[in-house]
CSV table of C-alpha atoms and ligand atoms in Angstrom, one decimal:
chain,number,residue,atom,x,y,z
A,4,MET,CA,10.6,87.2,-89.5
A,5,ASN,CA,14.2,87.8,-90.7
A,6,ALA,CA,16.9,85.6,-89.3
A,7,PRO,CA,19.1,87.4,-86.8
A,8,ILE,CA,22.5,88.5,-88.2
A,9,ASP,CA,25.1,86.0,-87.2
A,10,LEU,CA,28.2,87.6,-88.7
A,11,VAL,CA,29.1,91.2,-89.4
A,12,VAL,CA,32.1,92.1,-91.6
A,13,ARG,CA,32.7,95.5,-90.2
A,14,ASN,CA,34.2,98.7,-91.7
A,15,ALA,CA,34.5,97.2,-95.2
A,16,ARG,CA,35.5,99.3,-98.2
A,17,VAL,CA,32.9,97.5,-100.3
A,18,ALA,CA,33.6,97.2,-104.1
A,19,THR,CA,30.9,96.2,-106.6
A,20,ALA,CA,30.9,96.5,-110.3
A,21,SER,CA,29.3,99.9,-110.1
A,22,ASP,CA,30.4,101.5,-106.8
A,23,VAL,CA,32.9,101.6,-104.0
A,24,PHE,CA,31.5,102.6,-100.6
A,25,ASP,CA,32.1,102.1,-96.9
A,26,ALA,CA,29.7,99.8,-95.0
A,27,ASP,CA,29.2,97.0,-92.5
A,28,ILE,CA,28.0,93.8,-94.1
A,29,GLY,CA,25.5,91.7,-92.2
A,30,ILE,CA,25.2,88.0,-92.9
A,31,ALA,CA,22.6,85.5,-91.8
A,32,GLY,CA,22.4,81.9,-92.9
A,33,GLY,CA,25.1,82.3,-95.4
A,34,ARG,CA,23.5,85.2,-97.2
A,35,ILE,CA,24.0,89.0,-97.1
A,36,VAL,CA,21.0,90.5,-95.3
A,37,ALA,CA,22.2,94.0,-94.4
A,38,LEU,CA,24.5,96.7,-95.7
A,39,ALA,CA,24.6,99.7,-93.4
A,40,GLN,CA,26.9,102.3,-91.9
A,41,SER,CA,26.7,100.8,-88.4
A,42,LEU,CA,25.2,97.5,-87.7
A,43,PRO,CA,24.6,96.2,-84.1
A,44,LYS,CA,27.0,93.8,-82.6
A,45,ALA,CA,26.6,90.2,-83.8
A,46,GLU,CA,27.8,86.9,-82.4
A,47,ARG,CA,30.7,86.8,-84.9
A,48,GLU,CA,32.6,89.8,-86.1
A,49,ILE,CA,35.3,90.3,-88.6
A,50,ASP,CA,37.1,93.7,-88.8
A,51,ALA,CA,37.9,94.7,-92.3
A,52,ALA,CA,39.0,98.3,-91.4
A,53,GLY,CA,41.1,99.8,-94.1
A,54,ARG,CA,40.6,96.9,-96.4
A,55,VAL,CA,38.8,96.5,-99.7
A,56,VAL,CA,36.1,93.8,-99.8
A,57,THR,CA,35.1,92.4,-103.1
A,58,PRO,CA,32.6,89.7,-104.1
A,59,GLY,CA,34.1,86.2,-104.2
A,60,GLY,CA,35.5,85.5,-107.6
A,61,VAL,CA,33.5,83.5,-110.2
A,62,ASP,CA,36.0,81.5,-112.3
A,63,ALA,CA,33.8,80.7,-115.3
A,64,HIS,CA,36.5,78.8,-117.2
A,65,CYS,CA,38.5,76.2,-115.5
A,66,HIS,CA,39.2,72.5,-116.0
A,67,LEU,CA,39.0,70.2,-113.0
A,68,ASP,CA,39.3,66.4,-113.1
A,69,GLN,CA,38.3,66.5,-116.7
A,70,PRO,CA,38.8,63.0,-118.2
A,71,MET,CA,41.8,62.8,-120.5
A,72,ALA,CA,43.2,60.1,-122.7
A,73,PRO,CA,45.7,58.0,-120.7
A,74,PRO,CA,48.3,58.4,-119.5
A,75,VAL,CA,47.5,62.0,-119.2
A,76,ARG,CA,45.5,63.1,-116.1
A,77,MET,CA,44.7,66.4,-114.6
A,78,ALA,CA,46.5,67.2,-111.3
A,79,ASP,CA,43.6,68.9,-109.7
A,80,ASP,CA,40.3,67.4,-108.8
A,81,PHE,CA,37.4,69.1,-107.1
A,82,ASP,CA,39.1,68.9,-103.8
A,83,THR,CA,42.4,70.4,-104.6
A,84,GLY,CA,41.1,72.7,-107.4
A,85,THR,CA,38.5,74.3,-105.2
A,86,ARG,CA,40.9,74.5,-102.3
A,87,ALA,CA,43.3,76.5,-104.5
A,88,ALA,CA,40.4,78.6,-105.8
A,89,ALA,CA,39.3,79.5,-102.3
A,90,CYS,CA,42.8,80.5,-101.2
A,91,GLY,CA,43.0,82.8,-104.1
A,92,GLY,CA,39.6,84.4,-103.5
A,93,THR,CA,37.4,82.5,-105.9
A,94,THR,CA,34.2,81.1,-104.4
A,95,THR,CA,32.4,79.8,-107.5
A,96,VAL,CA,33.9,77.7,-110.2
A,97,ILE,CA,32.4,76.6,-113.5
A,98,PRO,CA,34.4,73.7,-115.0
A,99,PHE,CA,33.3,71.5,-117.9
A,100,ALA,CA,31.4,68.3,-118.3
A,101,ALA,CA,33.0,67.1,-121.5
A,102,GLN,CA,31.2,64.7,-123.8
A,103,GLU,CA,33.4,62.1,-125.4
A,104,LYS,CA,32.5,61.3,-129.0
A,105,GLY,CA,30.0,58.5,-128.9
A,106,GLN,CA,29.0,59.3,-125.3
A,107,SER,CA,25.7,60.7,-124.4
A,108,LEU,CA,25.8,64.2,-123.0
A,109,ARG,CA,23.7,63.1,-120.0
A,110,ALA,CA,26.3,60.4,-119.2
A,111,ALA,CA,29.0,63.0,-119.3
A,112,VAL,CA,27.1,65.2,-116.8
A,113,GLU,CA,26.4,62.3,-114.5
A,114,ASP,CA,30.0,61.3,-114.5
A,115,TYR,CA,31.0,64.8,-113.7
A,116,HIS,CA,28.6,65.1,-110.8
A,117,ARG,CA,30.2,62.0,-109.3
A,118,ARG,CA,33.6,63.7,-109.6
A,119,ALA,CA,32.4,66.8,-107.9
A,120,HIS,CA,29.9,65.6,-105.3
A,121,GLY,CA,31.2,65.7,-101.7
A,122,LYS,CA,34.6,67.0,-102.7
A,123,ALA,CA,34.2,70.7,-103.6
A,124,HIS,CA,35.0,73.4,-101.0
A,125,VAL,CA,33.2,76.1,-102.9
A,126,ASP,CA,30.1,76.2,-105.0
A,127,TYR,CA,30.2,75.0,-108.6
A,128,ALA,CA,28.2,74.8,-111.8
A,129,PHE,CA,28.9,73.0,-115.0
A,130,HIS,CA,29.4,74.1,-118.6
A,131,LEU,CA,28.9,71.4,-121.2
A,132,ILE,CA,31.4,70.5,-123.9
A,133,VAL,CA,29.5,69.3,-127.0
A,134,SER,CA,31.8,67.1,-129.1
A,135,ASP,CA,29.3,64.8,-130.8
A,136,PRO,CA,26.1,66.7,-131.7
A,137,THR,CA,24.0,63.8,-132.9
A,138,PRO,CA,20.3,64.4,-133.5
A,139,HIS,CA,19.5,62.9,-130.1
A,140,VAL,CA,21.9,65.3,-128.4
A,141,LEU,CA,20.6,68.3,-130.3
A,142,ASN,CA,16.9,67.6,-130.1
A,143,GLU,CA,16.6,65.8,-126.7
A,144,GLU,CA,19.6,66.0,-124.4
A,145,LEU,CA,20.7,69.6,-124.9
A,146,PRO,CA,17.3,71.1,-124.5
A,147,ALA,CA,16.5,69.0,-121.4
A,148,LEU,CA,19.9,69.8,-119.8
A,149,ILE,CA,19.5,73.5,-120.5
A,150,ALA,CA,16.2,73.4,-118.8
A,151,GLN,CA,17.8,71.7,-115.8
A,152,GLY,CA,20.5,74.4,-115.3
A,153,TYR,CA,23.3,73.6,-117.7
A,154,THR,CA,22.8,76.7,-119.7
A,155,SER,CA,26.2,77.1,-121.4
A,156,PHE,CA,28.3,75.0,-123.6
A,157,LYS,CA,31.7,75.1,-125.2
A,158,ILE,CA,32.3,74.5,-128.9
A,159,TYR,CA,35.8,73.6,-130.1
A,160,MET,CA,37.0,74.5,-133.5
A,161,THR,CA,40.3,72.6,-132.8
A,162,TYR,CA,41.5,69.5,-131.1
A,163,ASP,CA,40.8,66.2,-132.9
A,164,ASP,CA,38.7,64.6,-130.2
A,165,LEU,CA,36.6,67.7,-129.5
A,166,LYS,CA,36.3,69.8,-132.7
A,167,LEU,CA,33.1,70.4,-134.6
A,168,ASP,CA,32.9,71.3,-138.3
A,169,ASP,CA,31.0,74.5,-139.4
A,170,GLY,CA,27.8,72.7,-140.1
A,171,GLN,CA,27.9,71.1,-136.6
A,172,ILE,CA,28.6,74.4,-135.1
A,173,LEU,CA,25.6,75.9,-136.8
A,174,ASP,CA,23.5,73.1,-135.4
A,175,VAL,CA,24.7,73.6,-131.9
A,176,LEU,CA,24.3,77.4,-132.1
A,177,SER,CA,20.7,76.9,-133.3
A,178,VAL,CA,20.0,75.1,-130.1
A,179,ALA,CA,21.6,77.9,-128.1
A,180,ARG,CA,19.3,80.4,-129.9
A,181,GLU,CA,16.2,78.4,-129.5
A,182,HIS,CA,16.7,77.7,-125.8
A,183,GLY,CA,18.5,80.9,-124.7
A,184,ALA,CA,21.8,79.2,-123.8
A,185,MET,CA,25.3,80.7,-124.0
A,186,ALA,CA,27.7,79.3,-126.6
A,187,MET,CA,31.4,79.6,-125.7
A,188,ILE,CA,33.7,79.1,-128.7
A,189,HIS,CA,37.3,78.0,-128.7
A,190,ALA,CA,38.5,79.8,-131.9
A,191,GLU,CA,41.5,78.3,-133.6
A,192,ASN,CA,41.6,76.9,-137.2
A,193,ALA,CA,42.3,73.1,-136.8
A,194,ASP,CA,43.4,72.5,-140.4
A,195,CYS,CA,45.9,75.3,-140.4
A,196,ILE,CA,47.3,74.0,-137.1
A,197,GLU,CA,47.7,70.5,-138.5
A,198,TRP,CA,49.3,71.7,-141.7
A,199,LEU,CA,51.8,73.8,-139.8
A,200,THR,CA,52.5,71.1,-137.3
A,201,LYS,CA,53.3,68.6,-140.0
A,202,ARG,CA,55.7,71.0,-141.6
A,203,LEU,CA,57.4,71.8,-138.3
A,204,GLU,CA,57.7,68.1,-137.5
A,205,ALA,CA,59.2,67.4,-141.0
A,206,ALA,CA,61.8,70.0,-140.3
A,207,GLY,CA,62.6,68.4,-136.9
A,208,ARG,CA,61.1,71.4,-135.0
A,209,THR,CA,59.3,69.6,-132.2
A,210,ALA,CA,60.5,71.5,-129.1
A,211,PRO,CA,57.8,73.1,-126.9
A,212,ARG,CA,58.5,76.5,-128.3
A,213,PHE,CA,57.3,75.4,-131.7
A,214,HIS,CA,53.8,75.0,-130.3
A,215,ALA,CA,53.5,78.8,-130.7
A,216,HIS,CA,54.7,78.5,-134.3
A,217,ALA,CA,52.0,76.0,-135.1
A,218,ARG,CA,49.3,78.3,-133.7
A,219,PRO,CA,50.1,81.8,-134.9
A,220,MET,CA,47.7,84.6,-134.4
A,221,LEU,CA,46.4,84.1,-137.9
A,222,VAL,CA,44.8,80.8,-137.0
A,223,GLU,CA,43.0,82.4,-134.1
A,224,ARG,CA,42.0,85.5,-136.1
A,225,GLU,CA,40.5,83.3,-138.9
A,226,ALA,CA,38.5,81.1,-136.5
A,227,THR,CA,37.3,84.1,-134.5
A,228,HIS,CA,36.0,85.7,-137.7
A,229,ARG,CA,34.4,82.4,-138.7
A,230,ALA,CA,32.8,82.0,-135.3
A,231,ILE,CA,31.4,85.5,-135.5
A,232,ALA,CA,30.0,84.8,-139.0
A,233,LEU,CA,28.4,81.5,-137.8
A,234,GLY,CA,26.8,83.3,-134.9
A,235,GLN,CA,25.5,86.0,-137.2
A,236,LEU,CA,24.0,83.5,-139.5
A,237,VAL,CA,22.1,81.8,-136.7
A,238,ASP,CA,21.5,85.2,-135.1
A,239,VAL,CA,22.6,84.2,-131.6
A,240,PRO,CA,25.0,85.8,-129.1
A,241,ILE,CA,28.4,84.0,-128.8
A,242,LEU,CA,31.2,84.3,-126.3
A,243,ILE,CA,34.8,83.9,-127.6
A,244,VAL,CA,36.9,82.3,-124.9
A,245,HIS,CA,40.6,82.9,-124.1
A,246,VAL,CA,41.3,85.7,-126.6
A,247,SER,CA,45.1,86.1,-126.8
A,248,GLY,CA,45.9,89.2,-128.8
A,249,ARG,CA,45.3,92.0,-131.3
A,250,GLU,CA,44.1,90.2,-134.4
A,251,ALA,CA,41.3,88.4,-132.5
A,252,VAL,CA,40.4,91.6,-130.7
A,253,GLU,CA,40.1,93.4,-134.0
A,254,GLN,CA,37.6,90.8,-135.2
A,255,ILE,CA,35.5,91.3,-132.1
A,256,ARG,CA,35.6,95.1,-132.4
A,257,TRP,CA,34.5,94.7,-136.0
A,258,ALA,CA,31.6,92.5,-135.0
A,259,ARG,CA,30.5,94.8,-132.2
A,260,GLY,CA,30.7,97.7,-134.6
A,261,HIS,CA,28.2,95.9,-136.8
A,262,GLY,CA,25.9,95.4,-133.9
A,263,LEU,CA,26.6,91.8,-133.3
A,264,GLN,CA,26.4,90.3,-129.8
A,265,VAL,CA,29.9,89.0,-129.4
A,266,PHE,CA,31.1,88.6,-125.8
A,267,ALA,CA,34.8,88.0,-125.1
A,268,GLU,CA,36.9,86.4,-122.4
A,269,THR,CA,40.6,86.6,-121.8
A,270,CYS,CA,42.9,85.0,-119.2
A,271,PRO,CA,46.0,86.0,-117.1
A,272,GLN,CA,48.4,84.1,-119.4
A,273,TYR,CA,47.8,86.6,-122.2
A,274,LEU,CA,48.6,89.5,-119.8
A,275,PHE,CA,51.7,88.0,-118.1
A,276,LEU,CA,53.3,85.4,-120.4
A,277,THR,CA,54.8,85.6,-123.9
A,278,ALA,CA,55.9,83.0,-126.4
A,279,ALA,CA,59.4,83.4,-124.9
A,280,ASP,CA,58.0,81.5,-121.9
A,281,LEU,CA,57.7,78.4,-124.2
A,282,GLY,CA,61.5,78.2,-124.0
A,283,VAL,CA,64.6,78.7,-126.1
A,284,ASP,CA,66.2,76.2,-128.4
A,285,ASP,CA,65.4,72.6,-127.5
A,286,SER,CA,64.8,73.1,-123.8
A,287,TYR,CA,61.8,71.3,-122.6
A,288,GLN,CA,61.1,73.7,-119.7
A,289,GLY,CA,58.8,75.7,-121.8
A,290,ALA,CA,56.3,72.8,-121.8
A,291,ARG,CA,55.0,74.3,-118.6
A,292,CYS,CA,53.6,77.2,-120.6
A,293,VAL,CA,52.2,75.3,-123.5
A,294,CYS,CA,48.5,76.3,-123.7
A,295,SER,CA,46.2,77.1,-126.5
A,296,PRO,CA,46.0,79.7,-127.9
A,297,PRO,CA,49.6,80.3,-127.0
A,298,PRO,CA,50.9,83.4,-125.2
A,299,ARG,CA,51.9,86.0,-127.8
A,300,ASP,CA,54.3,89.0,-127.2
A,301,LYS,CA,54.5,92.2,-125.2
A,302,ALA,CA,52.6,94.3,-127.8
A,303,ASN,CA,49.7,91.8,-127.7
A,304,GLN,CA,49.7,91.9,-123.9
A,305,GLU,CA,49.1,95.7,-124.1
A,306,VAL,CA,46.2,95.1,-126.5
A,307,ILE,CA,44.7,92.7,-124.0
A,308,TRP,CA,45.1,95.2,-121.1
A,309,ASP,CA,43.5,97.9,-123.2
A,310,GLY,CA,40.6,95.5,-123.9
A,311,LEU,CA,40.1,94.9,-120.2
A,312,SER,CA,39.8,98.6,-119.4
A,313,ASP,CA,37.8,99.8,-122.4
A,314,GLY,CA,35.0,97.2,-122.3
A,315,LEU,CA,36.1,94.9,-125.1
A,316,PHE,CA,36.4,92.0,-122.7
A,317,THR,CA,33.4,90.8,-120.8
A,318,LEU,CA,35.2,88.6,-118.3
A,319,LEU,CA,38.5,87.3,-117.2
A,320,SER,CA,38.8,83.6,-116.4
A,321,SER,CA,41.8,81.4,-115.5
A,322,ASP,CA,41.4,78.6,-118.0
A,323,HIS,CA,43.1,76.6,-115.3
A,324,ALA,CA,44.2,73.3,-116.9
A,325,PRO,CA,46.4,71.6,-114.3
A,326,PHE,CA,49.1,69.2,-115.5
A,327,ASN,CA,52.2,68.4,-113.4
A,328,TYR,CA,55.4,69.3,-115.3
A,329,ASP,CA,57.6,66.5,-114.1
A,330,ALA,CA,55.2,63.7,-114.4
A,331,PRO,CA,54.3,60.8,-116.7
A,332,GLU,CA,50.6,61.8,-116.4
A,333,GLY,CA,51.4,65.5,-117.1
A,334,LYS,CA,53.7,67.5,-119.3
A,335,LYS,CA,56.0,64.5,-119.9
A,336,PRO,CA,53.4,61.9,-121.0
A,337,GLY,CA,54.7,58.4,-120.2
A,338,GLY,CA,57.8,59.9,-118.6
A,339,GLU,CA,59.1,61.2,-122.0
A,340,GLU,CA,59.9,64.7,-123.3
A,341,VAL,CA,57.6,64.5,-126.2
A,342,ALA,CA,57.1,66.5,-129.4
A,343,PHE,CA,55.0,69.7,-128.9
A,344,ARG,CA,52.0,68.1,-130.5
A,345,HIS,CA,51.7,65.6,-127.7
A,346,ILE,CA,52.3,68.0,-124.7
A,347,PRO,CA,49.0,68.4,-122.7
A,348,ASN,CA,47.7,71.9,-123.3
A,349,GLY,CA,47.1,74.1,-120.3
A,350,ILE,CA,48.6,75.9,-117.4
A,351,PRO,CA,47.4,76.3,-113.8
A,352,GLY,CA,46.0,79.6,-112.7
A,353,ILE,CA,42.8,79.1,-110.6
A,354,GLU,CA,44.5,80.6,-107.4
A,355,THR,CA,46.5,83.4,-109.0
A,356,ARG,CA,43.8,84.8,-111.3
A,357,LEU,CA,42.5,87.4,-108.8
A,358,PRO,CA,45.7,88.4,-107.1
A,359,LEU,CA,47.5,88.9,-110.5
A,360,LEU,CA,44.7,91.2,-111.8
A,361,TYR,CA,44.4,93.0,-108.4
A,362,SER,CA,48.1,93.6,-108.3
A,363,GLU,CA,48.9,94.5,-111.9
A,364,GLY,CA,45.5,95.8,-112.9
A,365,VAL,CA,44.0,97.7,-109.9
A,366,LEU,CA,47.1,98.7,-108.0
A,367,SER,CA,49.0,99.6,-111.1
A,368,GLY,CA,46.1,101.8,-112.1
A,369,ARG,CA,45.3,100.0,-115.4
A,370,ILE,CA,41.7,99.2,-114.3
A,371,THR,CA,39.4,100.5,-111.6
A,372,LEU,CA,38.3,98.4,-108.7
A,373,GLU,CA,34.8,98.4,-110.2
A,374,LYS,CA,36.1,97.0,-113.4
A,375,PHE,CA,38.0,94.3,-111.5
A,376,VAL,CA,34.8,93.2,-109.8
A,377,GLU,CA,32.9,93.3,-113.1
A,378,LEU,CA,35.5,91.2,-115.0
A,379,THR,CA,36.2,88.6,-112.3
A,380,ALA,CA,32.8,88.2,-110.6
A,381,THR,CA,29.8,90.1,-111.8
A,382,ASN,CA,29.9,89.5,-115.5
A,383,PRO,CA,30.9,85.8,-115.2
A,384,ALA,CA,27.9,85.4,-112.9
A,385,LYS,CA,25.6,87.2,-115.4
A,386,ALA,CA,27.0,85.4,-118.4
A,387,TYR,CA,26.1,82.0,-117.0
A,388,GLY,CA,22.9,82.8,-115.1
A,389,LEU,CA,24.2,82.9,-111.5
A,390,HIS,CA,23.6,86.6,-110.8
A,391,PRO,CA,22.5,88.2,-108.4
A,392,ARG,CA,23.1,85.2,-106.1
A,393,LYS,CA,26.7,85.2,-107.2
A,394,GLY,CA,29.1,87.9,-108.3
A,395,THR,CA,28.0,90.9,-106.2
A,396,ILE,CA,27.7,92.3,-102.7
A,397,ALA,CA,24.0,93.0,-102.3
A,398,ILE,CA,21.1,92.1,-100.1
A,399,GLY,CA,20.1,88.5,-100.8
A,400,ALA,CA,23.4,87.5,-102.5
A,401,ASP,CA,25.4,84.6,-101.1
A,402,ALA,CA,27.9,85.8,-98.5
A,403,ASP,CA,30.9,85.0,-100.7
A,404,LEU,CA,33.4,87.7,-99.9
A,405,VAL,CA,37.1,88.5,-100.2
A,406,ILE,CA,39.0,90.9,-97.9
A,407,TRP,CA,42.1,92.1,-99.6
A,408,GLU,CA,45.5,92.6,-98.0
A,409,GLU,CA,47.8,94.9,-99.9
A,410,ARG,CA,51.4,93.7,-99.3
A,411,GLU,CA,54.3,92.9,-101.5
A,412,PHE,CA,55.8,89.5,-101.8
A,413,VAL,CA,57.5,87.2,-104.3
A,414,LEU,CA,55.2,84.4,-105.5
A,415,ARG,CA,56.5,80.8,-105.0
A,416,ASN,CA,54.7,77.6,-106.0
A,417,ASP,CA,55.0,76.4,-102.4
A,418,ASP,CA,52.6,79.3,-101.4
A,419,LEU,CA,49.9,77.8,-103.6
A,420,HIS,CA,47.3,75.2,-102.8
A,421,HIS,CA,46.8,73.5,-106.1
A,422,ALA,CA,48.2,70.0,-106.7
A,423,VAL,CA,50.4,71.2,-109.6
A,424,ASP,CA,54.2,71.1,-109.3
A,425,TYR,CA,54.7,74.6,-110.7
A,426,THR,CA,53.2,78.0,-111.4
A,427,PRO,CA,54.2,79.9,-114.5
A,428,TYR,CA,54.1,83.0,-112.3
A,429,ALA,CA,56.8,82.0,-109.8
A,430,GLY,CA,59.2,84.8,-109.1
A,431,MET,CA,56.7,87.6,-109.8
A,432,THR,CA,56.3,90.3,-107.2
A,433,LEU,CA,52.6,90.5,-106.3
A,434,ARG,CA,51.1,93.3,-104.3
A,435,ALA,CA,47.9,91.8,-103.0
A,436,TRP,CA,46.5,88.6,-101.7
A,437,PRO,CA,43.2,87.7,-100.0
A,438,ALA,CA,43.5,88.1,-96.2
A,439,LEU,CA,40.2,86.3,-95.9
A,440,THR,CA,37.8,84.4,-98.1
A,441,LEU,CA,34.2,83.7,-97.0
A,442,ALA,CA,32.1,81.2,-98.9
A,443,ALA,CA,28.4,81.4,-97.9
A,444,GLY,CA,29.5,83.1,-94.7
A,445,GLU,CA,32.1,80.4,-93.8
A,446,VAL,CA,35.8,81.2,-93.5
A,447,VAL,CA,37.6,79.1,-96.1
A,448,TRP,CA,40.9,81.0,-96.1
A,449,ASP,CA,42.1,83.2,-93.4
A,450,GLY,CA,45.2,84.6,-95.0
A,451,ARG,CA,47.5,81.9,-93.6
A,452,ALA,CA,45.5,78.7,-93.5
A,453,PHE,CA,42.9,76.9,-95.6
A,454,HIS,CA,39.8,75.7,-93.7
A,455,PRO,CA,38.7,72.6,-95.5
A,456,ARG,CA,35.2,71.2,-95.5
A,457,GLN,CA,34.7,68.9,-98.5
A,458,GLY,CA,31.2,68.9,-99.6
A,459,ARG,CA,30.7,72.6,-98.5
A,460,GLY,CA,30.5,73.4,-102.2
A,461,ARG,CA,27.0,73.1,-103.6
A,462,PHE,CA,26.0,72.4,-107.2
A,463,LEU,CA,24.4,75.5,-108.7
A,464,ALA,CA,21.8,75.1,-111.5
A,465,CYS,CA,22.3,78.0,-113.8
A,466,GLY,CA,19.7,80.3,-115.2
A,467,ARG,CA,19.7,82.0,-118.6
A,468,PRO,CA,22.4,84.6,-119.3
A,469,THR,CA,21.6,88.2,-118.1
A,470,LEU,CA,24.4,90.1,-119.7
A,471,ARG,CA,23.4,93.3,-121.4
A,472,PRO,CA,24.3,93.5,-125.1
A,473,PRO,CA,27.9,94.8,-125.6
A,474,ARG,CA,28.5,98.4,-126.6
A,475,ARG,CA,28.8,99.0,-130.4
A,476,SER,CA,32.5,99.9,-130.0
B,12,DUC,N1,43.4,75.2,-124.0
B,12,DUC,C1,42.1,74.9,-123.9
B,12,DUC,O1,41.4,75.1,-124.8
B,12,DUC,N2,41.7,74.3,-122.8
B,12,DUC,C2,42.5,73.9,-121.8
B,12,DUC,C3,43.8,74.4,-121.8
B,12,DUC,C4,44.3,75.0,-123.0
B,12,DUC,O2,45.4,75.4,-123.2
B,13,ZN,ZN1,39.7,76.3,-125.1
B,14,ZN,ZN1,39.8,75.8,-121.4
């Protein structure tokens, strides 16, 4: 017998990736069990009259409590990071269990479970970062971990402690092909970056803004093309993460036109920031916005917006990489204003991802509500084997829901729930914010207050990707 409905979200304007319709949502035991025009009264009722209700966001690219070389440390752990996620409407996060060179992948995963367990307020899965693809990792650990629900991994083409050479990338992609995993690729050419960085340093150009000069679009375009070629050689789908602008987009369109399965992710920083946010002259303030790839210019922002609406992008993630600005473990390592090469890369964005896209994408008419849901919830869940439990509003799905309130306000860092001392989006006028976030039927954010329950978040073993091949556009 079906469990009785214990909660009804009434009069919802339900948005999924394919439809927007009016319904009551019936919830039992943390799952959606009914969608109907008029459900009987339940013990608990939430009135969503006049409000859009979307699936809880799935942030498929964020970094939480990821081990860093001392003195650098991430500001958010699974407690504060998932708190911020929930308050911004995200109910599933997929951060990274990162292998250090010389470390077994299994040890990295076990360590990461210890960091997450009992702390997370929303559900979580793990991607792997493969930085040392030894024969044991390739032949034993990766296949076993994929079978156990770690079905995606990130490959870096840059960063000395993480990058793989082309032969290693081919080896890892072969494992993805054989076992049906999803390979995410950080595409920037490490040698070009190093060459440019040394020349900038020799010229005394070490202020934060030169980070963008050391990583021009060309280095991303070349690596994107190479990643596509390596994927083609192995004959495996790949997903290019944090695409920043036109030249990389062109490579992806080219690949799609040739029938290659290349998926693409972008992030809010490439819609809302430009290289000018890295500062002027020798000011250190711009360290706040140092991330890789760096933000580009207004024209590139437009290219990214177009890619969101026309199907080029598969998903939009935050790439939340939380470092305090004014801190010796953050953007000022050891308390110093350091040369750009030593500034920890990354910006916070786990809480602002959905409100930014809802405000400037949906309410400005750049994307439809259905596209918003597809990019922020449904496709991330499909890409990493969590759909249909996550990423949609359907019978049987987890009752992860966001009720939206459309109101104008100026964003301040004090409004946010991360443990970072800044947001790059402070001062922006937003036009929407979650009035309520439900995670498995529990209120985690009521529009004013966060409702903590550490350990509420469950580990999710991922299945294989279920994305359809991209259009040949
Ligand atoms: N770039 C990454 O690749 N990861 C974390 C943050 C960043 O800027
Ligand atoms: Zn990356
Ligand atoms: Zn990242």
